[in-house]
Every structure is written in C-alpha cells, then in structure tokens.
Short mmCIF file of C-alpha atoms in Angstrom, two decimals:
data_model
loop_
_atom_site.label_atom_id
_atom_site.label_comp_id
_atom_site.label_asym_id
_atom_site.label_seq_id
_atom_site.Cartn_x
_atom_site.Cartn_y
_atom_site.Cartn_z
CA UNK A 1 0.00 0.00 0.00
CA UNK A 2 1.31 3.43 -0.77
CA UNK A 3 -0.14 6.24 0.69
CA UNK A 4 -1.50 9.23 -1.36
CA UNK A 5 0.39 12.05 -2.13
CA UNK A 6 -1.16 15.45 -2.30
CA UNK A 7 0.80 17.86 -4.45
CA UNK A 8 1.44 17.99 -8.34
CA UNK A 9 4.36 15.98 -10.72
CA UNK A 10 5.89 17.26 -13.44
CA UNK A 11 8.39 15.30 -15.22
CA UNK A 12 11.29 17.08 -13.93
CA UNK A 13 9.73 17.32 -9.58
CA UNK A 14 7.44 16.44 -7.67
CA UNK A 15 5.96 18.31 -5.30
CA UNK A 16 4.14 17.11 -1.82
CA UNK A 17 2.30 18.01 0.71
CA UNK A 18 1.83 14.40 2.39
CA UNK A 19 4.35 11.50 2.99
CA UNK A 20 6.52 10.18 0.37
CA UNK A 21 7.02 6.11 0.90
CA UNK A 22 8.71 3.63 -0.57
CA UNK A 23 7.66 0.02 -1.19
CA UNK A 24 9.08 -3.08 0.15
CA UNK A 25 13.05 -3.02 -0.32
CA UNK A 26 12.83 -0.31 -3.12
CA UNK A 27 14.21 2.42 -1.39
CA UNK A 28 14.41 5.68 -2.16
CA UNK A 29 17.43 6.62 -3.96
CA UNK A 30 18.99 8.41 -6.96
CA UNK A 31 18.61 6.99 -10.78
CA UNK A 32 21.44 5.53 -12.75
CA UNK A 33 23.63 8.41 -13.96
CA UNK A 34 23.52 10.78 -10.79
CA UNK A 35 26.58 9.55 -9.74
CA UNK A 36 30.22 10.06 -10.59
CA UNK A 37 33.29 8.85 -9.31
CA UNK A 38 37.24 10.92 -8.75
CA UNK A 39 40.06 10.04 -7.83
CA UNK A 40 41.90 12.68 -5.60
CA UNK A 41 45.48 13.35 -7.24
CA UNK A 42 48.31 13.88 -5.55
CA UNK A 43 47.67 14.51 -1.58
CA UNK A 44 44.82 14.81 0.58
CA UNK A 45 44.88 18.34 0.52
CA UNK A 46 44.57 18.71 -3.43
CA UNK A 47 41.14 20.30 -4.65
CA UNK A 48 39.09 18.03 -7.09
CA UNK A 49 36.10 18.19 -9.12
CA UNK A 50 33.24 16.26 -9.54
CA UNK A 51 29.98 18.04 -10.08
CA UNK A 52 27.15 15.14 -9.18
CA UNK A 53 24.81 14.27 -6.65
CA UNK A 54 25.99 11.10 -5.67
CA UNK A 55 28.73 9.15 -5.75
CA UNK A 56 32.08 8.21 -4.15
CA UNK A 57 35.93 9.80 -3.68
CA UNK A 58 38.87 7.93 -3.53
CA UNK A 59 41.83 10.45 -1.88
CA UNK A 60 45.22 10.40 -2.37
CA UNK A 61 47.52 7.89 -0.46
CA UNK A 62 49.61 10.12 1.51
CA UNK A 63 50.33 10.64 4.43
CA UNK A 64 48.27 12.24 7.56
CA UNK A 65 49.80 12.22 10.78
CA UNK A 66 48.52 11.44 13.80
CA UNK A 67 45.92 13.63 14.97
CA UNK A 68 46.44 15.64 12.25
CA UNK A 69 43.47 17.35 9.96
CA UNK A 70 43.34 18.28 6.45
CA UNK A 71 41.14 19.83 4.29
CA UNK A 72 40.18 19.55 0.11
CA UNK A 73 38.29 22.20 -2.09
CA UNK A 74 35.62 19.99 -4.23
CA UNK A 75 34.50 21.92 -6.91
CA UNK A 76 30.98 20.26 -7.41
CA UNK A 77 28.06 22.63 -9.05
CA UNK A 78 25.44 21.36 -8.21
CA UNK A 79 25.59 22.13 -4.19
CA UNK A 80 24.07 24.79 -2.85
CA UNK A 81 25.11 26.17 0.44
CA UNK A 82 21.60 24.78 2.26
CA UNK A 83 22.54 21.64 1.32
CA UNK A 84 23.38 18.61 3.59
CA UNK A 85 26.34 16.49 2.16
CA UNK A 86 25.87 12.88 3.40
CA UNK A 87 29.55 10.95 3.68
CA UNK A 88 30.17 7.70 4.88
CA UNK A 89 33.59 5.58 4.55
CA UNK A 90 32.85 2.88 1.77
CA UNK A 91 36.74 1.04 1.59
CA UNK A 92 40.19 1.01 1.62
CA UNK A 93 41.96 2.45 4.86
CA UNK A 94 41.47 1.15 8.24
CA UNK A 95 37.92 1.55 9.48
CA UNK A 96 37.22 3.48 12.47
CA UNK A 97 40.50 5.43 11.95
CA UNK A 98 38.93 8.61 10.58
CA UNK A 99 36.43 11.46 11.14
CA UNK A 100 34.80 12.81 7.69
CA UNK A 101 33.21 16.01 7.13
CA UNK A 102 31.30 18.02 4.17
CA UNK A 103 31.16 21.53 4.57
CA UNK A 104 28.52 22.43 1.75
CA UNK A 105 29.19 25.99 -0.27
CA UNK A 106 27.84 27.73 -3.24
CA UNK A 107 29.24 25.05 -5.83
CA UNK A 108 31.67 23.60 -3.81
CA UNK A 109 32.51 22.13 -0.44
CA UNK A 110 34.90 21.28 1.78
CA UNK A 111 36.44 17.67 2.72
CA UNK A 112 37.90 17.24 6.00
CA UNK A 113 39.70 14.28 6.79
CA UNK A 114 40.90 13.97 10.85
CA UNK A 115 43.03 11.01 11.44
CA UNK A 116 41.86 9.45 14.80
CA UNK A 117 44.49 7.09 15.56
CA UNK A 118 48.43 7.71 17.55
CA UNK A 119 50.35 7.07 14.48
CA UNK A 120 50.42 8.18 10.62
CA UNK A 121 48.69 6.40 8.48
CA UNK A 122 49.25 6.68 4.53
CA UNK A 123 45.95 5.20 3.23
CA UNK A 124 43.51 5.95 0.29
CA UNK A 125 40.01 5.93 0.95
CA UNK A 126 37.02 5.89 -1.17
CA UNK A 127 34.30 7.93 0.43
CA UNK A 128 30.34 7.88 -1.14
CA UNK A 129 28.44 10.95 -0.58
CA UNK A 130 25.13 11.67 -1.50
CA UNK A 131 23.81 15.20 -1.38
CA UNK A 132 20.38 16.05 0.58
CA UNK A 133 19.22 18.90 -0.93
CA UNK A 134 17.96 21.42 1.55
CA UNK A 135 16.60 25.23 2.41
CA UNK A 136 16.13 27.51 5.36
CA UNK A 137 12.69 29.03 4.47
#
C-alpha cells in the first residue's frame, strides 16, 4: 500500500504536501547516472572536481599524521550552500581510523579528513556521498 500524495508531478519534480514512501526493499534513492566517481590526485589536501549528486571519492595515499586534519576544495556545481552532504567511509583504509566532514558551499565544499588514531597512516580511501538537498525558508 502506498499512501497518497497530495501535491502535483511534473516530469522534472514532484511536489508534496503528504508522505513520500517507498515500497518493500525499493528504497528511495537516486537513478542511474547521478553519480560520478574521482580520484583525488596527488595529496589529501589537493582540490578536485566532480559536479554530481551522488557518488564516491577515492583520496590520495599520503600521508596524515597522527591527529592531524586536512582539508580539500571539491569543486561540485550542483551544491548549494543549504545543502546537507551525506559521507560515509565505503573502503580502503582502516575503518574506524577517521572522522569525515562536508562543509557544503555555493558550488563547492569542503572535505575534512581527521586522522583518529596515535600514528600516521598513509591510506587511500574511497568515500560515497550523496547530497540532501535542503533550504532555510
């Protein structure tokens, strides 16, 4: 059963005024070609493109020191400073070792990348994001 949804559809949005649900184990998620994939170049630090709304970042394999924090410009387009940038660490590296942050801007953001553990640690990780897009009115 899906509930009704009170609002119009166009066939670019869809607008509601009631619950949107999915069925079963559909989900609700992005179509095929949202996505995109980069691969950092270089160092964590370098600034990287990849204008989509989904998709996943592998950084650079050098290293971060203990404790240490760095930050990457990523030129993407289609973020909007309201938005919410969803990360999560997908592979490669050591899991658990790292804290991962968006900061969402007018077509870009920043990636943080804190390295959590005593020692340095010279690992590339691929990192999927999705983007939530959001407002404040």
């Amino acid at each position: 059963f899906v509930a009704p949804i009170l609002g119009a559809a166009t066939g670019t949005s869809l607008a509601a005024t009631g619950a949107i649900t999915s069925s079963g184990t559909a989900g609700i998620g992005y179509a095929t070609g949202a996505g995109g994939i980069v691969t950092q170049a270089t160092s964590k630090a370098t600034a990287f493109t990849l204008s989509k709304i989904t998709g996943q970042i592998t950084t650079a394999a050098d290293a971060l020191g203990a404790g240490a924090i760095v930050s990457a410009t990523w030129t993407n387009t289609v973020i909007a400073a309201t938005d919410i940038v969803v990360v999560t660490h997908v592979s490669g590296g050591t899991v658990g070792a790292y804290t991962i942050n968006v900061a969402a801007g007018t077509g870009s953001a920043t990636l943080t990348l804190r390295n959590n553990t005593a020692g340095s640690l010279s690992e590339a990780l691929v990192i999927g994001f999705a983007v939530i897009k959001g407002a404040i009115n």
